[in-house]
mmCIF file with all atom_site columns, C-alpha atoms in Angstrom:
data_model
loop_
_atom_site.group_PDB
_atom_site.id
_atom_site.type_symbol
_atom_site.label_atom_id
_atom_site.label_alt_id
_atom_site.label_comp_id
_atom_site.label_asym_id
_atom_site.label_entity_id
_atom_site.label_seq_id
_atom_site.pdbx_PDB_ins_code
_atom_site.Cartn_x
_atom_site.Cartn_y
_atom_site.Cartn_z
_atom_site.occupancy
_atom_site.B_iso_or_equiv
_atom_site.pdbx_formal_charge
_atom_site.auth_seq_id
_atom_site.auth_comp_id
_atom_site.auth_asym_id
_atom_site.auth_atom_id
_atom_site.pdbx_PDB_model_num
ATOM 1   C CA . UNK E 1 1   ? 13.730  6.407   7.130   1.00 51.00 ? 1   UNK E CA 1
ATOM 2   C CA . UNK E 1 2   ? 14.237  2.194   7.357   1.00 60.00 ? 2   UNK E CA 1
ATOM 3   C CA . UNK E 1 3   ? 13.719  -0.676  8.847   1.00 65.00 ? 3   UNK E CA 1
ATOM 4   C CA . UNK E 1 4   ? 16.957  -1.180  11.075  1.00 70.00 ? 4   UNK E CA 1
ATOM 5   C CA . UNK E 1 5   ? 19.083  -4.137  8.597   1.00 68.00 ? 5   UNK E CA 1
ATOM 6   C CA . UNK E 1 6   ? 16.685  -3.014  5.569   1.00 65.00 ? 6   UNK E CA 1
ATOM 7   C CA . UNK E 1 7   ? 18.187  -1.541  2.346   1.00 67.00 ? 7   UNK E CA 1
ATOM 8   C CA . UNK E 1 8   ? 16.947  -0.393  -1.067  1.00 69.00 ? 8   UNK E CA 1
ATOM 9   C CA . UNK E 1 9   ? 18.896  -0.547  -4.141  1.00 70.00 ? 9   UNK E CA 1
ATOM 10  C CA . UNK E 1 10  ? 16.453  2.022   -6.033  1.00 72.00 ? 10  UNK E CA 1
ATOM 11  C CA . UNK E 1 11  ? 16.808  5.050   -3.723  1.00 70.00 ? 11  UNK E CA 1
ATOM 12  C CA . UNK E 1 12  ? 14.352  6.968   -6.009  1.00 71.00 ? 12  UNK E CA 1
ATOM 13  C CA . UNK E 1 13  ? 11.540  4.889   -6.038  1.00 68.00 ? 13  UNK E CA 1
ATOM 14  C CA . UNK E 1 14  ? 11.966  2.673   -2.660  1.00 68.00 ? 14  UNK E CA 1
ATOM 15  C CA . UNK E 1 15  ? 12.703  4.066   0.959   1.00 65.00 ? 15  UNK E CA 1
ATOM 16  C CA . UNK E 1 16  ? 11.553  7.384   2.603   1.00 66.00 ? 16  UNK E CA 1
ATOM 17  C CA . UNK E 1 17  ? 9.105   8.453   4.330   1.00 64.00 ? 17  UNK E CA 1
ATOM 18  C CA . UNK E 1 18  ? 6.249   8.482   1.371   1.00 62.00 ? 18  UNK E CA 1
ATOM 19  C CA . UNK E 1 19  ? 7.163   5.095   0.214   1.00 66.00 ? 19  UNK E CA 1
ATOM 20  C CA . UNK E 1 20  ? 5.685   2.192   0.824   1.00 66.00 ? 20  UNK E CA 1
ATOM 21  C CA . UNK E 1 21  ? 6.339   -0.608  3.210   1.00 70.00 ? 21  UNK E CA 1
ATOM 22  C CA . UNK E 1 22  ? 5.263   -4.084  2.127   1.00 75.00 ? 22  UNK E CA 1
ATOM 23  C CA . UNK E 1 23  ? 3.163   -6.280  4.559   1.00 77.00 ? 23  UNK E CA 1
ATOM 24  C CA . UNK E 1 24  ? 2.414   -9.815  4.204   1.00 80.00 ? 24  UNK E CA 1
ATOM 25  C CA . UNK E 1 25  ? -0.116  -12.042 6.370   1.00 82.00 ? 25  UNK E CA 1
ATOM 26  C CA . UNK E 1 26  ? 1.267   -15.051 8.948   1.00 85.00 ? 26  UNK E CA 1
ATOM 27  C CA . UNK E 1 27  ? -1.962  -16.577 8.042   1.00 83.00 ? 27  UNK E CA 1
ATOM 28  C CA . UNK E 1 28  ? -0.907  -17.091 4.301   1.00 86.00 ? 28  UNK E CA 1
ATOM 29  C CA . UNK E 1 29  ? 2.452   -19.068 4.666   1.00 90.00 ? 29  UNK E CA 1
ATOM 30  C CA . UNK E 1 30  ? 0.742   -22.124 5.428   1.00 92.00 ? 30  UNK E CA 1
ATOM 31  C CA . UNK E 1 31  ? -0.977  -22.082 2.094   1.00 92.00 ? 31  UNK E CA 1
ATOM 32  C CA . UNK E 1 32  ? 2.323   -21.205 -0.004  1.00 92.00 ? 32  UNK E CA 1
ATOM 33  C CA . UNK E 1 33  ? 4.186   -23.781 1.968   1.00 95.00 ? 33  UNK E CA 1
ATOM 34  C CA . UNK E 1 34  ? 1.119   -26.314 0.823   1.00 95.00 ? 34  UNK E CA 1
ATOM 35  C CA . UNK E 1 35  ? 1.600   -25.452 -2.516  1.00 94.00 ? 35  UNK E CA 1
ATOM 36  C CA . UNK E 1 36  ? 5.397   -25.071 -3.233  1.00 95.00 ? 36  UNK E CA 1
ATOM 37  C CA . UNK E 1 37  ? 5.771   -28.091 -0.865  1.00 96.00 ? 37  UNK E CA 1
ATOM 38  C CA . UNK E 1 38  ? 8.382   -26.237 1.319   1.00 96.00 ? 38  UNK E CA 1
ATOM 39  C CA . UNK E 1 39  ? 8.904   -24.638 4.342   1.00 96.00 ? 39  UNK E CA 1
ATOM 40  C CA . UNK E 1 40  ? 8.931   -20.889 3.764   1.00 94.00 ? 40  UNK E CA 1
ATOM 41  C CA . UNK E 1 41  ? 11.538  -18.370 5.792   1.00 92.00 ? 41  UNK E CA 1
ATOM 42  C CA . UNK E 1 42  ? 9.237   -15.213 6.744   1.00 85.00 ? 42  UNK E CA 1
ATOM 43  C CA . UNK E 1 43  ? 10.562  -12.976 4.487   1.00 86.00 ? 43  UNK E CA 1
ATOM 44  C CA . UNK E 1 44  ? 9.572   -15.009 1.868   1.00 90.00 ? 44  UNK E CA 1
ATOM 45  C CA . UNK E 1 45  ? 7.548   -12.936 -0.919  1.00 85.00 ? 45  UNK E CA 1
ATOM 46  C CA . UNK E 1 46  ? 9.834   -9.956  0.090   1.00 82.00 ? 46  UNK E CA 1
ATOM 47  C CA . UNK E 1 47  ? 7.695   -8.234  2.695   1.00 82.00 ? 47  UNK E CA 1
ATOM 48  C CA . UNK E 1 48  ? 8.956   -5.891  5.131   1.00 77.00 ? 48  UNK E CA 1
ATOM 49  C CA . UNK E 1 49  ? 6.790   -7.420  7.723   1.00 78.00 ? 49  UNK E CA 1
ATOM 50  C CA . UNK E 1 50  ? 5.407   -10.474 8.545   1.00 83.00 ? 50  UNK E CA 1
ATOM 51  C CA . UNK E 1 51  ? 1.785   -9.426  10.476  1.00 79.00 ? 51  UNK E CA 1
ATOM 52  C CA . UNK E 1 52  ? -1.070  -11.905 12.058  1.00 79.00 ? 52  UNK E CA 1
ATOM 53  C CA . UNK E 1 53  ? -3.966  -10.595 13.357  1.00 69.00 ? 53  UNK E CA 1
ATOM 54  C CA . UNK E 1 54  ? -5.728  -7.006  12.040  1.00 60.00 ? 54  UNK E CA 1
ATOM 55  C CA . UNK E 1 55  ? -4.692  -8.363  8.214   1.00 55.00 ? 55  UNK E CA 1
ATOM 56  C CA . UNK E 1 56  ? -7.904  -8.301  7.041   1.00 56.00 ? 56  UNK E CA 1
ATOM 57  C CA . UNK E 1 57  ? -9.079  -4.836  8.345   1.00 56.00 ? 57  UNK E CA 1
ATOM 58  C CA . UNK E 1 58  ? -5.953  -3.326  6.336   1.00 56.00 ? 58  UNK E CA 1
ATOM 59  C CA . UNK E 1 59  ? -6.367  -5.333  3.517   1.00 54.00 ? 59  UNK E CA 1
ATOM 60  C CA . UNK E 1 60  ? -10.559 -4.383  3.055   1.00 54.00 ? 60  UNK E CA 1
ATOM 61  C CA . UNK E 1 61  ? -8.924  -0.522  3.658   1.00 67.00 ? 61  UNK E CA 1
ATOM 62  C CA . UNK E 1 62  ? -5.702  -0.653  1.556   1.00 69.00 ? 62  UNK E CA 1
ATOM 63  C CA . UNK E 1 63  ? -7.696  -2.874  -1.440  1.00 69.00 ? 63  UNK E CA 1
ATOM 64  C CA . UNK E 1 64  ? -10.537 0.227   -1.517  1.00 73.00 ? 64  UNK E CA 1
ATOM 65  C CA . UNK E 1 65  ? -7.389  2.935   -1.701  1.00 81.00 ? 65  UNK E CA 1
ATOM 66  C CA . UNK E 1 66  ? -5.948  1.310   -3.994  1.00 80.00 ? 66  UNK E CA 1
ATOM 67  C CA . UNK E 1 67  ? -9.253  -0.088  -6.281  1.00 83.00 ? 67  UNK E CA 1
ATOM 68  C CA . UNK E 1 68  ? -10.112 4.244   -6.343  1.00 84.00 ? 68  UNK E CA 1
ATOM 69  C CA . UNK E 1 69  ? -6.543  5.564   -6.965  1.00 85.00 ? 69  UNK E CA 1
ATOM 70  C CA . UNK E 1 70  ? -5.887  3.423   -9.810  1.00 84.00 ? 70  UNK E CA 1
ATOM 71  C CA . UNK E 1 71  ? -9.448  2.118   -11.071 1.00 85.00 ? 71  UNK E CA 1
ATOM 72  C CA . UNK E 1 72  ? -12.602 4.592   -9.724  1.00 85.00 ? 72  UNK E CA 1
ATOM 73  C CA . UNK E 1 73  ? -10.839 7.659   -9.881  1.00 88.00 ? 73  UNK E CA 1
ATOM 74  C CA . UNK E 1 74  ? -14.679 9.544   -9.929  1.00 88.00 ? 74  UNK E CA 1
ATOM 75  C CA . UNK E 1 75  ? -15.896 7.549   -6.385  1.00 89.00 ? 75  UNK E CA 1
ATOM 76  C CA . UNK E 1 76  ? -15.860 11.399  -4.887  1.00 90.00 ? 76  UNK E CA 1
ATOM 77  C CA . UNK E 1 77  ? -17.677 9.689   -2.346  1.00 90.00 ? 77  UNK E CA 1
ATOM 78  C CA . UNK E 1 78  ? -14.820 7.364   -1.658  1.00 88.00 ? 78  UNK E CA 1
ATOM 79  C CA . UNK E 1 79  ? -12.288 9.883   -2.045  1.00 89.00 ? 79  UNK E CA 1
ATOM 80  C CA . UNK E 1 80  ? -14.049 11.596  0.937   1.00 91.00 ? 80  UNK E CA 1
ATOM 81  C CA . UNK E 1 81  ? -13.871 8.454   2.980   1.00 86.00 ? 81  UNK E CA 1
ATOM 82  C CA . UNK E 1 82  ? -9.869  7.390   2.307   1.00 85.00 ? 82  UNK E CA 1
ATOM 83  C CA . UNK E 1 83  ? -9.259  11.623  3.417   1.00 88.00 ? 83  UNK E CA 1
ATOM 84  C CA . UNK E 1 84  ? -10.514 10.934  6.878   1.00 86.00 ? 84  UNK E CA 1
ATOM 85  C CA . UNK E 1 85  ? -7.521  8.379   7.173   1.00 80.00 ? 85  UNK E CA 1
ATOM 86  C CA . UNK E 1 86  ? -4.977  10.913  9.507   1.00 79.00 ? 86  UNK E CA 1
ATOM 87  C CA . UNK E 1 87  ? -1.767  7.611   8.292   1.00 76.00 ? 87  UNK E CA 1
ATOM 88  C CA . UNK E 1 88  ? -3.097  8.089   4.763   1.00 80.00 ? 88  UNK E CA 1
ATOM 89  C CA . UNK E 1 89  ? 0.363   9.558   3.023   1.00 79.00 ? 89  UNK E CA 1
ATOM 90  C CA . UNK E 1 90  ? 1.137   13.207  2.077   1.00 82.00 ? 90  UNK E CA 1
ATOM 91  C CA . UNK E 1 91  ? 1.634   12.153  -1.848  1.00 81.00 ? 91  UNK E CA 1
ATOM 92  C CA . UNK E 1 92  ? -1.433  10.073  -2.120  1.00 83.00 ? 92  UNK E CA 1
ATOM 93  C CA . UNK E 1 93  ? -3.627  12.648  -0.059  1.00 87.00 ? 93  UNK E CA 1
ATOM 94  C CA . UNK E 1 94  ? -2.388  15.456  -2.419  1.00 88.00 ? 94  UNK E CA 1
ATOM 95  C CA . UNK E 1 95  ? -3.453  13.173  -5.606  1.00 88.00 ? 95  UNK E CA 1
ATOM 96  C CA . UNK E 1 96  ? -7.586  12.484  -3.643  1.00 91.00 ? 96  UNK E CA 1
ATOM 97  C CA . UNK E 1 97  ? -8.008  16.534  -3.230  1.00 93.00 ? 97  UNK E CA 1
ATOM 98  C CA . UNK E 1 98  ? -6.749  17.397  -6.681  1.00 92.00 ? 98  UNK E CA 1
ATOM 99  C CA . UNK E 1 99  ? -9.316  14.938  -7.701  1.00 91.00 ? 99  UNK E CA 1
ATOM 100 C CA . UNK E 1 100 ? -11.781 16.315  -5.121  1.00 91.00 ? 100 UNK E CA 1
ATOM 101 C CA . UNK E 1 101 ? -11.281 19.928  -7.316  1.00 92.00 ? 101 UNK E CA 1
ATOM 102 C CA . UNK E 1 102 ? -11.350 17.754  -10.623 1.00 90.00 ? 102 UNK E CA 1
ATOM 103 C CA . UNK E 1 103 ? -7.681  17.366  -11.210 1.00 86.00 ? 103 UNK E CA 1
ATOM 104 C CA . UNK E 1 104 ? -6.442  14.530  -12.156 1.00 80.00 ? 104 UNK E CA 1
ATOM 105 C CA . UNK E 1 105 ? -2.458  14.384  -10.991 1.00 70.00 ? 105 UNK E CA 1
ATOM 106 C CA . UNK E 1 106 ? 0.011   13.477  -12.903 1.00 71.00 ? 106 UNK E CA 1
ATOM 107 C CA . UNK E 1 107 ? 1.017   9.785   -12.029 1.00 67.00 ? 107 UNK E CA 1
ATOM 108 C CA . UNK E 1 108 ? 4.792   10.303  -12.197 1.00 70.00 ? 108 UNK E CA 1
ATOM 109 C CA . UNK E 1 109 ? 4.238   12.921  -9.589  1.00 64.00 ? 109 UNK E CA 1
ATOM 110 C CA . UNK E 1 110 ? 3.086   10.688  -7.078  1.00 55.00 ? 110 UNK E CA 1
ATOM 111 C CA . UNK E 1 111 ? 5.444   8.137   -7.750  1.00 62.00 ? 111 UNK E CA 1
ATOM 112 C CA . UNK E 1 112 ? 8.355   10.511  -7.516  1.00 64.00 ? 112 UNK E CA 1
ATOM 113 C CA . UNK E 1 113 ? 6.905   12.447  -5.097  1.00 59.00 ? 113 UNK E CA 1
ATOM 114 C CA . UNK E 1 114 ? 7.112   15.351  -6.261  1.00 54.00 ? 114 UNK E CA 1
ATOM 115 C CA . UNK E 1 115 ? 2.676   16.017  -5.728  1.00 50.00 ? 115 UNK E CA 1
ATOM 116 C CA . UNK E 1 116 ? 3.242   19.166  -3.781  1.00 49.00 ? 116 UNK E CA 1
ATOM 117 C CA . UNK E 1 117 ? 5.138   21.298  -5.694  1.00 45.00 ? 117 UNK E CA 1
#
């Protein structure tokens, strides 16, 4: 599963349906092109997408995912939250219930993908 044009040279750890897709804001080129003094191509920091608008709804929700998957594993109270997500992924909803029955996962599972066997 790609983006139509898109291609991965690391077919193990990029493309596929549990991997992720990288999104960068409209709103930040501006900025960059400030600073580097240069007009940016979108594209630019290697995002799949270039988004404006609902950028900092998924940010606040994708910076909490990520802030108790890699830093407040114990936030059971979290945990519960990021599971009502139906888009949250099969791999990283596998890792929140193991942790939910106090398992921690294996890292290298999730990154291969390889959480549900």
């Amino acid at each position: 599963m790609n983006f139509e044009g898109d291609g991965q040279g690391d077919l193990v750890h990029h493309g596929g349906r549990e991997k992720a897709v990288c999104v960068y804001p409209y709103d930040h080129y501006p900025f960059w092109e400030n600073e580097l003094q240069k007009t940016l191509d979108y594209g630019a920091f290697g995002e799949n997408l270039t988004i404006r608008g609902y950028w900092k709804r998924t940010y606040q929700s994708r910076f909490l995912t990520n802030r108790i998957m890699h830093h407040e594993k114990d936030d059971l109270a979290g945990i519960k939250k990021i599971l009502e997500v139906e888009e949250l992924s099969v791999n990283w909803r596998a890792t929140f219930v193991k942790r939910l029955e106090g398992i921690e996962a294996n890292p290298q599972e999730r990154l291969a993908g390889d959480v549900m066997r």
